[in-house]
mmCIF file of C-alpha atoms in Angstrom:
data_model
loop_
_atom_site.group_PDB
_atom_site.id
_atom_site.type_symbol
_atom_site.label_atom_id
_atom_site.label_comp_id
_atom_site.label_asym_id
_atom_site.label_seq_id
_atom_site.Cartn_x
_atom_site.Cartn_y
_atom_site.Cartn_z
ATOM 1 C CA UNK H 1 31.772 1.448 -5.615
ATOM 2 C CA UNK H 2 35.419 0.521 -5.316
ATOM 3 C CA UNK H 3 35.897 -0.148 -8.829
ATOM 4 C CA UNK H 4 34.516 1.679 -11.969
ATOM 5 C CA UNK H 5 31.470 0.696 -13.173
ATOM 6 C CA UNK H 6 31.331 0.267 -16.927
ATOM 7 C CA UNK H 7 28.304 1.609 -19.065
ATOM 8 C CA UNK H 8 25.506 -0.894 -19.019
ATOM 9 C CA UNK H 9 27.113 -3.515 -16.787
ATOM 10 C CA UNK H 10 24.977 -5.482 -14.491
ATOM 11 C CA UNK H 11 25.878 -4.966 -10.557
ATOM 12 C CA UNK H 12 23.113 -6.557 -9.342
ATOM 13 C CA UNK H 13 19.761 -8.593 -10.088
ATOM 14 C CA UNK H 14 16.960 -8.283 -7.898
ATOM 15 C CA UNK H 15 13.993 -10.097 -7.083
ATOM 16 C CA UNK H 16 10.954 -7.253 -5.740
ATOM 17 C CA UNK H 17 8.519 -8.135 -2.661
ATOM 18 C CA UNK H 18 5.845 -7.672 -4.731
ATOM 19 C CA UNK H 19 5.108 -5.955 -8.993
ATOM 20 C CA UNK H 20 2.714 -4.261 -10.507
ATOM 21 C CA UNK H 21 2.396 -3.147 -13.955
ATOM 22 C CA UNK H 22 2.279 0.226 -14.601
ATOM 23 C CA UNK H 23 -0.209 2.473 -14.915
ATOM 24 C CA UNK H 24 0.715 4.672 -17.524
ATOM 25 C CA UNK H 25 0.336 1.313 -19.759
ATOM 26 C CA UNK H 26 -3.046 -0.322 -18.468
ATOM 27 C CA UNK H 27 -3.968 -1.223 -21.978
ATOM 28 C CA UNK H 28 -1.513 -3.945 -21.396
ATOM 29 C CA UNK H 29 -3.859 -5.424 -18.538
ATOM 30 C CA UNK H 30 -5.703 -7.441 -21.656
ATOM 31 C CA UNK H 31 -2.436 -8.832 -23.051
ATOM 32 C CA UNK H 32 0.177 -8.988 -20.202
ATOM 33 C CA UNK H 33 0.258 -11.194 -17.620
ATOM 34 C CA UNK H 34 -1.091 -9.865 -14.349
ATOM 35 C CA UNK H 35 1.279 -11.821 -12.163
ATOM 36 C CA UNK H 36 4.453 -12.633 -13.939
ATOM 37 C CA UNK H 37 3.578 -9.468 -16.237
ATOM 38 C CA UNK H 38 5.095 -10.946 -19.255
ATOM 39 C CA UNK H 39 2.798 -10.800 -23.157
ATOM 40 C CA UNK H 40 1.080 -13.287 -23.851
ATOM 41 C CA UNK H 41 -1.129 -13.735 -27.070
ATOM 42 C CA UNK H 42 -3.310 -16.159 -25.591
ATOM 43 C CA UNK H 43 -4.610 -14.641 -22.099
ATOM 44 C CA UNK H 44 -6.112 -16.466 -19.862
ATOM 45 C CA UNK H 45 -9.071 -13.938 -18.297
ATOM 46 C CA UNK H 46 -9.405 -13.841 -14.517
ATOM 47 C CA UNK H 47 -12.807 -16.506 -13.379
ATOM 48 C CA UNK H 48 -14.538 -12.871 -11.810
ATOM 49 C CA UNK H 49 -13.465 -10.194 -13.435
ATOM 50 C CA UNK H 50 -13.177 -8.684 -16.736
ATOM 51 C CA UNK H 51 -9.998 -6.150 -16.149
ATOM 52 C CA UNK H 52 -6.989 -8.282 -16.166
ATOM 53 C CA UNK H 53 -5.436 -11.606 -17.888
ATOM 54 C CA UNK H 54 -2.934 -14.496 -16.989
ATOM 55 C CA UNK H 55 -0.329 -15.984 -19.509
ATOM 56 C CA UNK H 56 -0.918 -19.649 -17.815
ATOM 57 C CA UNK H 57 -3.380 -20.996 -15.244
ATOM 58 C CA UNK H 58 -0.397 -21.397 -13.009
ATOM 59 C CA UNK H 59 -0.379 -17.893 -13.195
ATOM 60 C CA UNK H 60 -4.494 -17.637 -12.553
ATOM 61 C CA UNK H 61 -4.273 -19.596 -9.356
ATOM 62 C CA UNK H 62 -1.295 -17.946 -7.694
ATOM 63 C CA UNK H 63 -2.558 -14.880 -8.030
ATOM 64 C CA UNK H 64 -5.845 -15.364 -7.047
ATOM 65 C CA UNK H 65 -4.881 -17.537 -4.169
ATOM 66 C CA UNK H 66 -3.160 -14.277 -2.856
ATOM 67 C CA UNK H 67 -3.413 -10.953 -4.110
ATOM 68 C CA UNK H 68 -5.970 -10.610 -6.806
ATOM 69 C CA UNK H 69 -8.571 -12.040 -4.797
ATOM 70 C CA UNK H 70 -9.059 -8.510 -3.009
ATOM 71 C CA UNK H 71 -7.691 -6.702 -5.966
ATOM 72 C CA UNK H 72 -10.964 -8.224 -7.419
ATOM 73 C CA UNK H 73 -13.035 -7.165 -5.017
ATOM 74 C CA UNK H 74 -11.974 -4.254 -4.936
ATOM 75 C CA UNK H 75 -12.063 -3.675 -8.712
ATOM 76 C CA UNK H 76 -8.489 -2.150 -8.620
ATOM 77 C CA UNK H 77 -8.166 -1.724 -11.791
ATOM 78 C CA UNK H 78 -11.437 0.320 -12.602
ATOM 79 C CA UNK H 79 -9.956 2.640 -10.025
ATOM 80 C CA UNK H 80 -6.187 3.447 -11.557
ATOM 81 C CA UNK H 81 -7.948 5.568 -14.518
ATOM 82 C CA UNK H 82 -10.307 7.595 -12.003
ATOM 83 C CA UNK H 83 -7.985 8.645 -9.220
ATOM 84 C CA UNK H 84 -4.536 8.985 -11.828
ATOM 85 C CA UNK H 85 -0.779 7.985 -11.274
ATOM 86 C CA UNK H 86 -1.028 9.224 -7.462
ATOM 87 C CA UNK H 87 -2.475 5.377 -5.902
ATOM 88 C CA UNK H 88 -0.013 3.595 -7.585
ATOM 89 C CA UNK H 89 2.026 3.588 -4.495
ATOM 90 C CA UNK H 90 -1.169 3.514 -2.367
ATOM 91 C CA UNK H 91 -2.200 0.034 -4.559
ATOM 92 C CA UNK H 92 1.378 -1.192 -4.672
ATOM 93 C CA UNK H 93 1.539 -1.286 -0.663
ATOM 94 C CA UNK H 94 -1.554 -3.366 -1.127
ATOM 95 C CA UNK H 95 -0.277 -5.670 -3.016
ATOM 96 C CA UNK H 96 2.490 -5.902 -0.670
ATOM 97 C CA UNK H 97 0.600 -6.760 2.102
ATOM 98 C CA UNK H 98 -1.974 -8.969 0.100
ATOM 99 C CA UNK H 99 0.061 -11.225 -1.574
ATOM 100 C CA UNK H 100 1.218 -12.761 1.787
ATOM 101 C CA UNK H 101 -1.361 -14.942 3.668
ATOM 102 C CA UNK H 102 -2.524 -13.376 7.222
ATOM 103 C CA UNK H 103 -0.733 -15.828 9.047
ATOM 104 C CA UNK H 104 2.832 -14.543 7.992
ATOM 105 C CA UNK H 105 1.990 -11.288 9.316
ATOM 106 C CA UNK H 106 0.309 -12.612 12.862
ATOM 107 C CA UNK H 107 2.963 -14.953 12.937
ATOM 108 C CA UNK H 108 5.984 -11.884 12.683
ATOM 109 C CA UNK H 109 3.802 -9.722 14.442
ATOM 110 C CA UNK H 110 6.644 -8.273 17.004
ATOM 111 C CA UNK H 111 8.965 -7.740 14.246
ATOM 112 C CA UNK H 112 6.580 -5.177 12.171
ATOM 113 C CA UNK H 113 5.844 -3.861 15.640
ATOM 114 C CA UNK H 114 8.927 -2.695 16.168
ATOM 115 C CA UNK H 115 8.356 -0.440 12.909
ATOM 116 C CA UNK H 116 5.273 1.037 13.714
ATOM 117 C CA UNK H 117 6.169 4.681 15.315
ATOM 118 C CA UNK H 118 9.957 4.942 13.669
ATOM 119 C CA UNK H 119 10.736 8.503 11.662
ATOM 120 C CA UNK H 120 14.012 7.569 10.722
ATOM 121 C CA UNK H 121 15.617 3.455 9.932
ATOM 122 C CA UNK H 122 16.964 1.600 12.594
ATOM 123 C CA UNK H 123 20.093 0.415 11.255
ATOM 124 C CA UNK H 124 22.027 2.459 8.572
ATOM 125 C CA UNK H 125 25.125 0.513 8.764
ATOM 126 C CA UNK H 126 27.335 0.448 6.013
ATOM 127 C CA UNK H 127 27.846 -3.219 6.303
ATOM 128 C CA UNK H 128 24.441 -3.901 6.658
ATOM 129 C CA UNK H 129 23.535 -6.767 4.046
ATOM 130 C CA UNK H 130 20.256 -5.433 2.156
ATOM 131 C CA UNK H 131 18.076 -8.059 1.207
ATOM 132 C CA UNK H 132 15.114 -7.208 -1.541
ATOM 133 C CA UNK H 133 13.000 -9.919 -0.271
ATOM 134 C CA UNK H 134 12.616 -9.318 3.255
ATOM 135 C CA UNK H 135 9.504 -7.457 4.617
ATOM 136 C CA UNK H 136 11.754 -6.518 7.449
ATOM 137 C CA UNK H 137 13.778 -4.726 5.041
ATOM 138 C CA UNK H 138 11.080 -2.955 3.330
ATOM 139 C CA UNK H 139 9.565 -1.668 6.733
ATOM 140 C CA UNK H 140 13.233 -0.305 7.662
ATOM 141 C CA UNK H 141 13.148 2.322 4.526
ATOM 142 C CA UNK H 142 12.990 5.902 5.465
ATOM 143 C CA UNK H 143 9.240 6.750 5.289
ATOM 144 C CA UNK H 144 9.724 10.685 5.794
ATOM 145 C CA UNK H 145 6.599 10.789 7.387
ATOM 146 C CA UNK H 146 7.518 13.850 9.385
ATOM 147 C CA UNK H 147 7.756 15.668 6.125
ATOM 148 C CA UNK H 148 4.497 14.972 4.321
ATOM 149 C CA UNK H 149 1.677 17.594 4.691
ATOM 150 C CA UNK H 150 -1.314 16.852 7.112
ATOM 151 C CA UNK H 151 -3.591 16.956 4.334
ATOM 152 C CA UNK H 152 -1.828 13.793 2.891
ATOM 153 C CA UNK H 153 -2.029 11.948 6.715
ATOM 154 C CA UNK H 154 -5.320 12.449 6.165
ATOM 155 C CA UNK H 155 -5.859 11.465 3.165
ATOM 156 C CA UNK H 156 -3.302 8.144 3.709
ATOM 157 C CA UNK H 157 -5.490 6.974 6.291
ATOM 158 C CA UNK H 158 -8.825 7.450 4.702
ATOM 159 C CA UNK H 159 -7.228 5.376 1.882
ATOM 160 C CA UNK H 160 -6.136 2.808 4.831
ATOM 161 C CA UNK H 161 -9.613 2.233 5.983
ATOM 162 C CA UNK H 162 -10.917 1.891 2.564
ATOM 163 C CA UNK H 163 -8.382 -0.719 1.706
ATOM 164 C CA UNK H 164 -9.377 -2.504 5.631
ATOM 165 C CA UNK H 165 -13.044 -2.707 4.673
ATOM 166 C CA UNK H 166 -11.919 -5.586 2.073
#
């Protein structure tokens, strides 16, 4: 910074590529909102399952029109309490990639391409303008792949293929 920054001032509001709520707190799944996450004290329930709730039916039908379709499927949220904290990240890179339609990602193809085999970011500038929203952005975080044991390569892509079989 190249001023001070005082004690609970804001620097900077931020809109995520994609939310989930957390899974210490999955009691909330039958009075928050699945997509906007906020309480609500008359959910809405989801048309096929019984594990999460909307706050509208604006809520209901983006949701299901994008993510929660194969979050249904794949009853997601029966799976948080048997396999523990550890696939939240796995089921938040889900819903990263589920939330779009398949025709963004055919349609940027070459641009996550370029990502594929990286260790390390391709820019790092200092003047680089970081913008939350952008999947290009996302892609471009350090993955430190390089230092992750082989028994969790293995175990990332055995998660991969079960996540491809929806």
């Amino acid at each position: 910074a190249n001023r001070d920054i005082a004690v609970g001032e804001i620097i900077s509001i931020n809109e995520p590529i994609c939310t989930l709520l957390c899974p210490e707190q999955l009691d909330k799944l039958q009075n928050h909102c699945l997509h906007c996450h906020v309480f609500t004290k008359a959910p809405i329930p989801c048309e096929t399952c019984c594990a999460v709730v909307f706050c509208s039916k604006e809520c209901r039908r983006q949701a299901c029109q994008s993510y929660h379709k194969y979050e249904c499927d794949m009853r997601l949220y029966e799976l948080i309490p048997l396999e523990g904290k550890e696939m939240f990240g796995y089921f938040l890179a889900l819903r990263a990639v589920t939330q779009k339609p398949l025709k963004y990602f055919l349609d940027h193809k070459e641009m996550f391409e370029v990502f594929i085999d990286l260790d390390e970011p391709l820019n790092t500038a200092k003047d680089m303008i970081y913008l939350d929203e952008d999947y290009k952005t996302m892609m471009n975080l350090t993955t430190h792949v390089n230092d992750m044991p082989e028994c969790l390569t293995l175990k990332n892509a055995v998660i991969s293929v079960f996540f491809l079989r929806f």
